[in-house]
mmCIF file of C-alpha atoms and ligand atoms in Angstrom:
data_model
loop_
_atom_site.group_PDB
_atom_site.id
_atom_site.type_symbol
_atom_site.label_atom_id
_atom_site.label_comp_id
_atom_site.label_asym_id
_atom_site.label_seq_id
_atom_site.Cartn_x
_atom_site.Cartn_y
_atom_site.Cartn_z
ATOM 1 C CA MET A 6 115.686 107.274 71.740
ATOM 2 C CA THR A 7 116.797 110.363 73.631
ATOM 3 C CA LEU A 8 114.691 112.888 75.437
ATOM 4 C CA PRO A 9 114.586 116.025 73.292
ATOM 5 C CA GLN A 10 111.234 116.927 74.819
ATOM 6 C CA VAL A 11 112.572 117.561 78.291
ATOM 7 C CA PHE A 12 111.963 121.290 77.941
ATOM 8 C CA ARG A 13 108.345 120.631 77.146
ATOM 9 C CA VAL A 14 108.153 118.677 80.390
ATOM 10 C CA ASN A 15 109.387 121.676 82.292
ATOM 11 C CA ALA A 16 106.442 123.590 80.893
ATOM 12 C CA TYR A 17 103.844 120.882 81.457
ATOM 13 C CA LEU A 18 104.725 120.146 85.038
ATOM 14 C CA SER A 19 105.375 123.770 85.838
ATOM 15 C CA GLY A 20 102.514 123.853 88.333
ATOM 16 C CA LYS A 21 105.142 122.251 90.536
ATOM 17 C CA LYS A 22 108.005 124.020 88.709
ATOM 18 C CA VAL A 23 109.840 120.823 87.895
ATOM 19 C CA GLN A 24 113.025 121.384 85.959
ATOM 20 C CA ASP A 25 115.936 119.244 84.946
ATOM 21 C CA THR A 26 118.935 121.343 85.929
ATOM 22 C CA TYR A 27 122.688 120.766 85.600
ATOM 23 C CA ARG A 28 122.677 119.902 89.281
ATOM 24 C CA HIS A 29 120.123 117.110 88.669
ATOM 25 C CA LYS A 30 122.164 115.891 85.708
ATOM 26 C CA GLY A 31 125.293 115.789 87.885
ATOM 27 C CA MET A 32 123.525 113.808 90.612
ATOM 28 C CA ARG A 33 122.207 111.451 87.938
ATOM 29 C CA ARG A 34 125.681 110.893 86.505
ATOM 30 C CA ARG A 35 126.960 109.975 89.980
ATOM 31 C CA LEU A 36 124.021 107.602 90.517
ATOM 32 C CA VAL A 37 124.725 105.840 87.224
ATOM 33 C CA GLU A 38 128.406 105.608 88.157
ATOM 34 C CA SER A 39 127.427 103.913 91.417
ATOM 35 C CA LEU A 40 125.197 101.442 89.522
ATOM 36 C CA ARG A 41 128.171 100.591 87.346
ATOM 37 C CA ARG A 42 130.284 99.963 90.457
ATOM 38 C CA LYS A 43 127.512 97.710 91.811
ATOM 39 C CA GLY A 44 127.813 95.525 88.715
ATOM 40 C CA ILE A 45 125.409 96.907 86.097
ATOM 41 C CA GLN A 46 127.214 96.648 82.771
ATOM 42 C CA ASP A 47 124.559 97.059 80.091
ATOM 43 C CA GLN A 48 125.457 100.344 78.411
ATOM 44 C CA ALA A 49 121.976 100.884 76.962
ATOM 45 C CA VAL A 50 120.421 100.578 80.432
ATOM 46 C CA LEU A 51 122.944 102.948 82.013
ATOM 47 C CA GLN A 52 122.502 105.494 79.210
ATOM 48 C CA ALA A 53 118.714 105.419 79.481
ATOM 49 C CA MET A 54 118.905 105.950 83.241
ATOM 50 C CA GLU A 55 121.392 108.764 82.826
ATOM 51 C CA SER A 56 119.078 110.588 80.426
ATOM 52 C CA LEU A 57 115.838 110.164 82.401
ATOM 53 C CA PRO A 58 115.063 112.653 85.203
ATOM 54 C CA ARG A 59 113.894 110.393 88.055
ATOM 55 C CA HIS A 60 112.710 113.410 90.041
ATOM 56 C CA PHE A 61 109.910 113.969 87.485
ATOM 57 C CA PHE A 62 108.350 110.742 88.790
ATOM 58 C CA LEU A 63 108.461 111.702 92.460
ATOM 59 C CA ASP A 64 106.633 114.125 94.675
ATOM 60 C CA LYS A 65 108.397 117.488 95.026
ATOM 61 C CA ALA A 66 109.138 116.588 98.672
ATOM 62 C CA PHE A 67 111.560 113.878 97.495
ATOM 63 C CA GLU A 68 113.287 115.941 94.798
ATOM 64 C CA GLU A 69 116.517 116.266 96.787
ATOM 65 C CA HIS A 70 116.615 112.496 97.304
ATOM 66 C CA ALA A 71 115.630 111.376 93.801
ATOM 67 C CA TYR A 72 119.175 110.363 92.886
ATOM 68 C CA GLU A 73 119.856 108.248 95.947
ATOM 69 C CA ASP A 74 119.810 104.528 95.260
ATOM 70 C CA LYS A 75 116.622 104.030 97.283
ATOM 71 C CA PRO A 76 112.909 103.352 96.778
ATOM 72 C CA PHE A 77 110.484 106.189 97.695
ATOM 73 C CA PRO A 78 106.721 106.414 98.357
ATOM 74 C CA ILE A 79 104.550 107.320 95.361
ATOM 75 C CA GLY A 80 101.123 107.158 97.075
ATOM 76 C CA ASN A 81 98.620 104.327 97.680
ATOM 77 C CA ASP A 82 101.253 102.606 99.866
ATOM 78 C CA GLN A 83 103.362 101.865 96.789
ATOM 79 C CA THR A 84 106.956 102.761 95.953
ATOM 80 C CA ILE A 85 109.094 103.643 92.962
ATOM 81 C CA SER A 86 111.713 100.851 92.804
ATOM 82 C CA GLN A 87 115.306 101.446 93.853
ATOM 83 C CA PRO A 88 117.409 102.466 90.808
ATOM 84 C CA TYR A 89 119.667 99.405 91.249
ATOM 85 C CA THR A 90 116.597 97.153 91.047
ATOM 86 C CA VAL A 91 115.333 98.940 87.920
ATOM 87 C CA ALA A 92 118.772 98.597 86.313
ATOM 88 C CA PHE A 93 119.091 94.939 87.341
ATOM 89 C CA GLN A 94 115.666 93.934 86.023
ATOM 90 C CA THR A 95 116.103 95.904 82.805
ATOM 91 C CA GLN A 96 119.503 94.351 82.203
ATOM 92 C CA LEU A 97 118.025 90.852 82.663
ATOM 93 C CA LEU A 98 115.226 91.651 80.234
ATOM 94 C CA GLN A 99 117.610 92.246 77.295
ATOM 95 C CA VAL A 100 115.288 94.500 75.332
ATOM 96 C CA HIS A 101 116.041 95.503 71.778
ATOM 97 C CA LYS A 102 114.733 98.400 69.736
ATOM 98 C CA ARG A 103 111.063 97.662 68.926
ATOM 99 C CA SER A 104 110.807 94.778 71.465
ATOM 100 C CA LYS A 105 107.192 94.469 72.535
ATOM 101 C CA VAL A 106 107.237 94.633 76.331
ATOM 102 C CA LEU A 107 104.516 94.154 78.942
ATOM 103 C CA GLU A 108 105.175 95.712 82.340
ATOM 104 C CA VAL A 109 102.948 94.700 85.258
ATOM 105 C CA GLY A 110 103.062 97.415 87.942
ATOM 106 C CA THR A 111 103.335 100.866 86.312
ATOM 107 C CA GLY A 112 103.610 102.634 89.685
ATOM 108 C CA SER A 113 105.258 105.990 88.939
ATOM 109 C CA GLY A 114 105.945 105.126 85.280
ATOM 110 C CA TYR A 115 109.732 105.354 85.738
ATOM 111 C CA GLN A 116 110.539 101.764 84.698
ATOM 112 C CA ALA A 117 108.214 102.080 81.691
ATOM 113 C CA ALA A 118 110.020 105.264 80.644
ATOM 114 C CA VAL A 119 113.446 103.577 80.906
ATOM 115 C CA LEU A 120 112.226 100.809 78.580
ATOM 116 C CA ALA A 121 110.670 103.323 76.179
ATOM 117 C CA ILE A 122 113.895 105.342 75.971
ATOM 118 C CA MET A 123 115.650 102.101 75.030
ATOM 119 C CA GLY A 124 113.296 101.895 72.071
ATOM 120 C CA ALA A 125 110.913 99.196 73.307
ATOM 121 C CA ARG A 126 107.190 99.298 72.571
ATOM 122 C CA VAL A 127 105.847 99.321 76.111
ATOM 123 C CA TYR A 128 102.441 98.214 77.417
ATOM 124 C CA THR A 129 102.210 98.954 81.127
ATOM 125 C CA VAL A 130 99.452 97.915 83.520
ATOM 126 C CA GLU A 131 98.570 99.330 86.980
ATOM 127 C CA ARG A 132 95.846 98.226 89.429
ATOM 128 C CA TYR A 133 95.487 101.609 91.251
ATOM 129 C CA GLU A 134 93.571 104.099 89.171
ATOM 130 C CA ALA A 135 95.215 107.106 90.840
ATOM 131 C CA LEU A 136 98.719 105.819 90.057
ATOM 132 C CA TYR A 137 97.714 104.903 86.503
ATOM 133 C CA LEU A 138 96.403 108.440 85.876
ATOM 134 C CA LYS A 139 99.463 110.127 87.339
ATOM 135 C CA ALA A 140 101.951 107.907 85.492
ATOM 136 C CA LYS A 141 100.077 108.391 82.225
ATOM 137 C CA PHE A 142 100.237 112.163 82.683
ATOM 138 C CA THR A 143 103.990 112.095 83.356
ATOM 139 C CA LEU A 144 104.754 109.763 80.438
ATOM 140 C CA ASP A 145 102.601 111.854 78.064
ATOM 141 C CA ALA A 146 104.344 115.012 79.257
ATOM 142 C CA LEU A 147 107.716 113.417 78.499
ATOM 143 C CA GLY A 148 106.501 112.856 74.941
ATOM 144 C CA LEU A 149 107.198 109.107 75.125
ATOM 145 C CA LYS A 150 104.823 107.914 72.435
ATOM 146 C CA ASN A 151 105.887 104.264 72.575
ATOM 147 C CA VAL A 152 104.280 103.647 75.993
ATOM 148 C CA ARG A 153 100.637 102.694 76.446
ATOM 149 C CA CYS A 154 99.154 102.730 79.944
ATOM 150 C CA PHE A 155 96.291 100.522 81.132
ATOM 151 C CA PHE A 156 94.231 100.542 84.337
ATOM 152 C CA ARG A 157 93.896 96.789 84.787
ATOM 153 C CA ASP A 158 94.614 93.793 86.971
ATOM 154 C CA GLY A 159 97.953 92.687 85.566
ATOM 155 C CA SER A 160 97.590 89.153 86.926
ATOM 156 C CA LYS A 161 95.536 88.575 83.774
ATOM 157 C CA GLY A 162 98.218 90.075 81.553
ATOM 158 C CA LEU A 163 97.002 91.884 78.461
ATOM 159 C CA PRO A 164 95.536 89.095 76.320
ATOM 160 C CA GLU A 165 94.413 91.276 73.402
ATOM 161 C CA TYR A 166 98.020 92.473 72.819
ATOM 162 C CA ALA A 167 99.825 89.144 73.466
ATOM 163 C CA PRO A 168 102.257 87.658 72.658
ATOM 164 C CA PHE A 169 105.013 89.819 74.156
ATOM 165 C CA ASP A 170 108.746 89.545 73.480
ATOM 166 C CA ARG A 171 109.408 90.528 77.074
ATOM 167 C CA ILE A 172 107.374 90.707 80.289
ATOM 168 C CA ILE A 173 108.571 92.467 83.445
ATOM 169 C CA VAL A 174 106.742 92.317 86.774
ATOM 170 C CA THR A 175 107.693 95.007 89.298
ATOM 171 C CA ALA A 176 105.724 93.681 92.310
ATOM 172 C CA GLY A 177 106.517 90.573 94.381
ATOM 173 C CA ALA A 178 104.379 87.592 93.357
ATOM 174 C CA GLU A 179 103.876 84.437 95.470
ATOM 175 C CA GLN A 180 104.111 82.340 92.353
ATOM 176 C CA VAL A 181 104.583 82.869 88.647
ATOM 177 C CA PRO A 182 101.165 83.569 87.078
ATOM 178 C CA GLU A 183 100.620 80.917 84.401
ATOM 179 C CA VAL A 184 98.795 83.517 82.267
ATOM 180 C CA LEU A 185 101.934 85.636 81.952
ATOM 181 C CA LYS A 186 103.996 82.653 80.796
ATOM 182 C CA GLN A 187 101.317 81.933 78.206
ATOM 183 C CA GLN A 188 101.496 85.514 76.922
ATOM 184 C CA LEU A 189 105.224 85.247 76.162
ATOM 185 C CA ALA A 190 106.328 84.784 72.557
ATOM 186 C CA ILE A 191 108.519 81.733 71.897
ATOM 187 C CA GLY A 192 112.061 82.895 72.718
ATOM 188 C CA GLY A 193 110.577 85.586 74.958
ATOM 189 C CA ILE A 194 111.802 86.473 78.459
ATOM 190 C CA LEU A 195 109.811 87.038 81.670
ATOM 191 C CA VAL A 196 111.541 88.759 84.609
ATOM 192 C CA ILE A 197 109.586 88.409 87.846
ATOM 193 C CA PRO A 198 110.382 88.600 91.578
ATOM 194 C CA VAL A 199 108.818 85.608 93.376
ATOM 195 C CA GLY A 200 108.476 84.905 97.105
ATOM 196 C CA ARG A 201 106.702 86.022 100.297
ATOM 197 C CA GLU A 202 108.976 88.109 102.565
ATOM 198 C CA VAL A 203 111.927 88.216 100.193
ATOM 199 C CA GLN A 204 111.629 87.638 96.466
ATOM 200 C CA ALA A 205 113.977 85.726 94.217
ATOM 201 C CA MET A 206 114.387 87.423 90.852
ATOM 202 C CA LEU A 207 113.490 84.858 88.225
ATOM 203 C CA ARG A 208 114.407 85.105 84.573
ATOM 204 C CA ILE A 209 112.198 82.729 82.630
ATOM 205 C CA THR A 210 112.798 82.068 78.937
ATOM 206 C CA ARG A 211 110.113 80.433 76.825
ATOM 207 C CA ALA A 212 112.187 77.951 74.843
ATOM 208 C CA SER A 213 109.235 76.368 72.999
ATOM 209 C CA GLU A 214 105.448 76.193 73.118
ATOM 210 C CA SER A 215 105.639 74.099 76.313
ATOM 211 C CA THR A 216 109.220 74.519 77.641
ATOM 212 C CA TYR A 217 110.383 77.262 79.987
ATOM 213 C CA LEU A 218 113.908 77.694 81.348
ATOM 214 C CA THR A 219 114.182 79.389 84.737
ATOM 215 C CA VAL A 220 117.283 81.033 86.193
ATOM 216 C CA LYS A 221 117.339 82.543 89.701
ATOM 217 C CA GLU A 222 119.183 85.872 89.859
ATOM 218 C CA GLY A 223 119.438 87.086 93.469
ATOM 219 C CA ASP A 224 117.091 88.340 96.198
ATOM 220 C CA PHE A 225 115.063 91.554 96.321
ATOM 221 C CA ARG A 226 112.172 93.108 98.265
ATOM 222 C CA PHE A 227 109.107 94.374 96.428
ATOM 223 C CA VAL A 228 105.630 95.630 97.294
ATOM 224 C CA PRO A 229 103.131 92.764 96.852
ATOM 225 C CA PHE A 230 101.616 91.665 93.572
ATOM 226 C CA LEU A 231 97.851 91.765 94.231
ATOM 227 C CA GLU A 232 94.830 90.707 92.233
ATOM 228 C CA GLY A 233 91.918 92.981 91.263
ATOM 229 C CA THR A 234 91.887 96.755 90.737
ATOM 230 C CA GLU A 235 91.424 99.709 93.128
ATOM 231 C CA PRO A 236 89.483 102.846 92.161
ATOM 232 C CA GLU A 237 91.006 106.248 92.925
HETATM 233 N N1 LIG B 307 107.615 99.960 88.069
HETATM 234 C C1 LIG B 307 107.200 100.878 89.109
HETATM 235 C C2 LIG B 307 107.301 100.236 90.486
HETATM 236 C C3 LIG B 307 106.032 100.401 91.225
HETATM 237 S S1 LIG B 307 105.779 99.369 92.617
HETATM 238 C C4 LIG B 307 107.964 102.200 88.989
HETATM 239 O O1 LIG B 307 108.863 102.293 88.168
HETATM 240 O O2 LIG B 307 107.629 103.150 89.715
HETATM 241 C C5 LIG B 307 104.768 98.086 91.948
HETATM 242 C C6 LIG B 307 103.424 98.491 91.397
HETATM 243 O O3 LIG B 307 102.764 97.274 91.000
HETATM 244 C C7 LIG B 307 102.482 99.175 92.373
HETATM 245 O O4 LIG B 307 102.089 100.400 91.852
HETATM 246 C C8 LIG B 307 101.294 98.203 92.493
HETATM 247 O O5 LIG B 307 100.040 98.851 92.645
HETATM 248 C C9 LIG B 307 101.383 97.461 91.166
HETATM 249 N N2 LIG B 307 100.721 96.163 91.118
HETATM 250 C C10 LIG B 307 100.746 95.156 92.046
HETATM 251 N N3 LIG B 307 100.003 94.115 91.633
HETATM 252 C C11 LIG B 307 99.495 94.455 90.400
HETATM 253 C C12 LIG B 307 98.635 93.807 89.471
HETATM 254 N N4 LIG B 307 98.124 92.589 89.681
HETATM 255 N N5 LIG B 307 98.324 94.461 88.326
HETATM 256 C C13 LIG B 307 98.819 95.710 88.077
HETATM 257 N N6 LIG B 307 99.623 96.374 88.919
HETATM 258 C C14 LIG B 307 99.959 95.752 90.076
#
């Protein structure tokens, strides 16, 4: 899916006069080129990230920095993940068109939008109400109809919509929540960073009802995966 509705976004977010200009597109192309040099090869991931204006998901104050390969604050002490991390996790997830994907940790909504542009059916869960509301607004404004946002504690997954073909966790967990493994379809893939100070990126495939194969894919640093929800 492409983003034909970008002009509508310019109108919707015009309180802040957010536009996707040729300059933004140029910076985005250079960012994607740098991700390629850092080892990201999945063409669908790179294309989605090239088409999606990351600055729409950030406060105006960070607009000039939106295409640096860095995380930035999004409020409530949380961050939008570094583009390399988004690309790396998305590549590991191997989504297909119509894959049913659960994301735990909506944050800004950027990762959810990347998955939606790739054609996945995305269910994304956030524990801060303020972030949930803001991300939902941005995703609606982008016209991405294949994303559904939930204000929930993602440590419980989303039982009424399980099983999922793919599950991605974008906060650092101390261990793999058993519930999330249970909500994977057979053959499904869970990508989750696990650890205290530094997190190992785990790619867990559900091979059968009771068998899971785990592969460790490098170290990252995430904001913590926490239980419960926080009102605005
Ligand atoms: N994917 C996001 C990254 C946000 S950072 C993006 O693209 O911007 C991780 C987010 O996970 C934070 O917003 C944090 O509040 C959220 N989070 C942490 N633990 C959670 C839980 N148990 N359930 C839902 N969200 C959680």
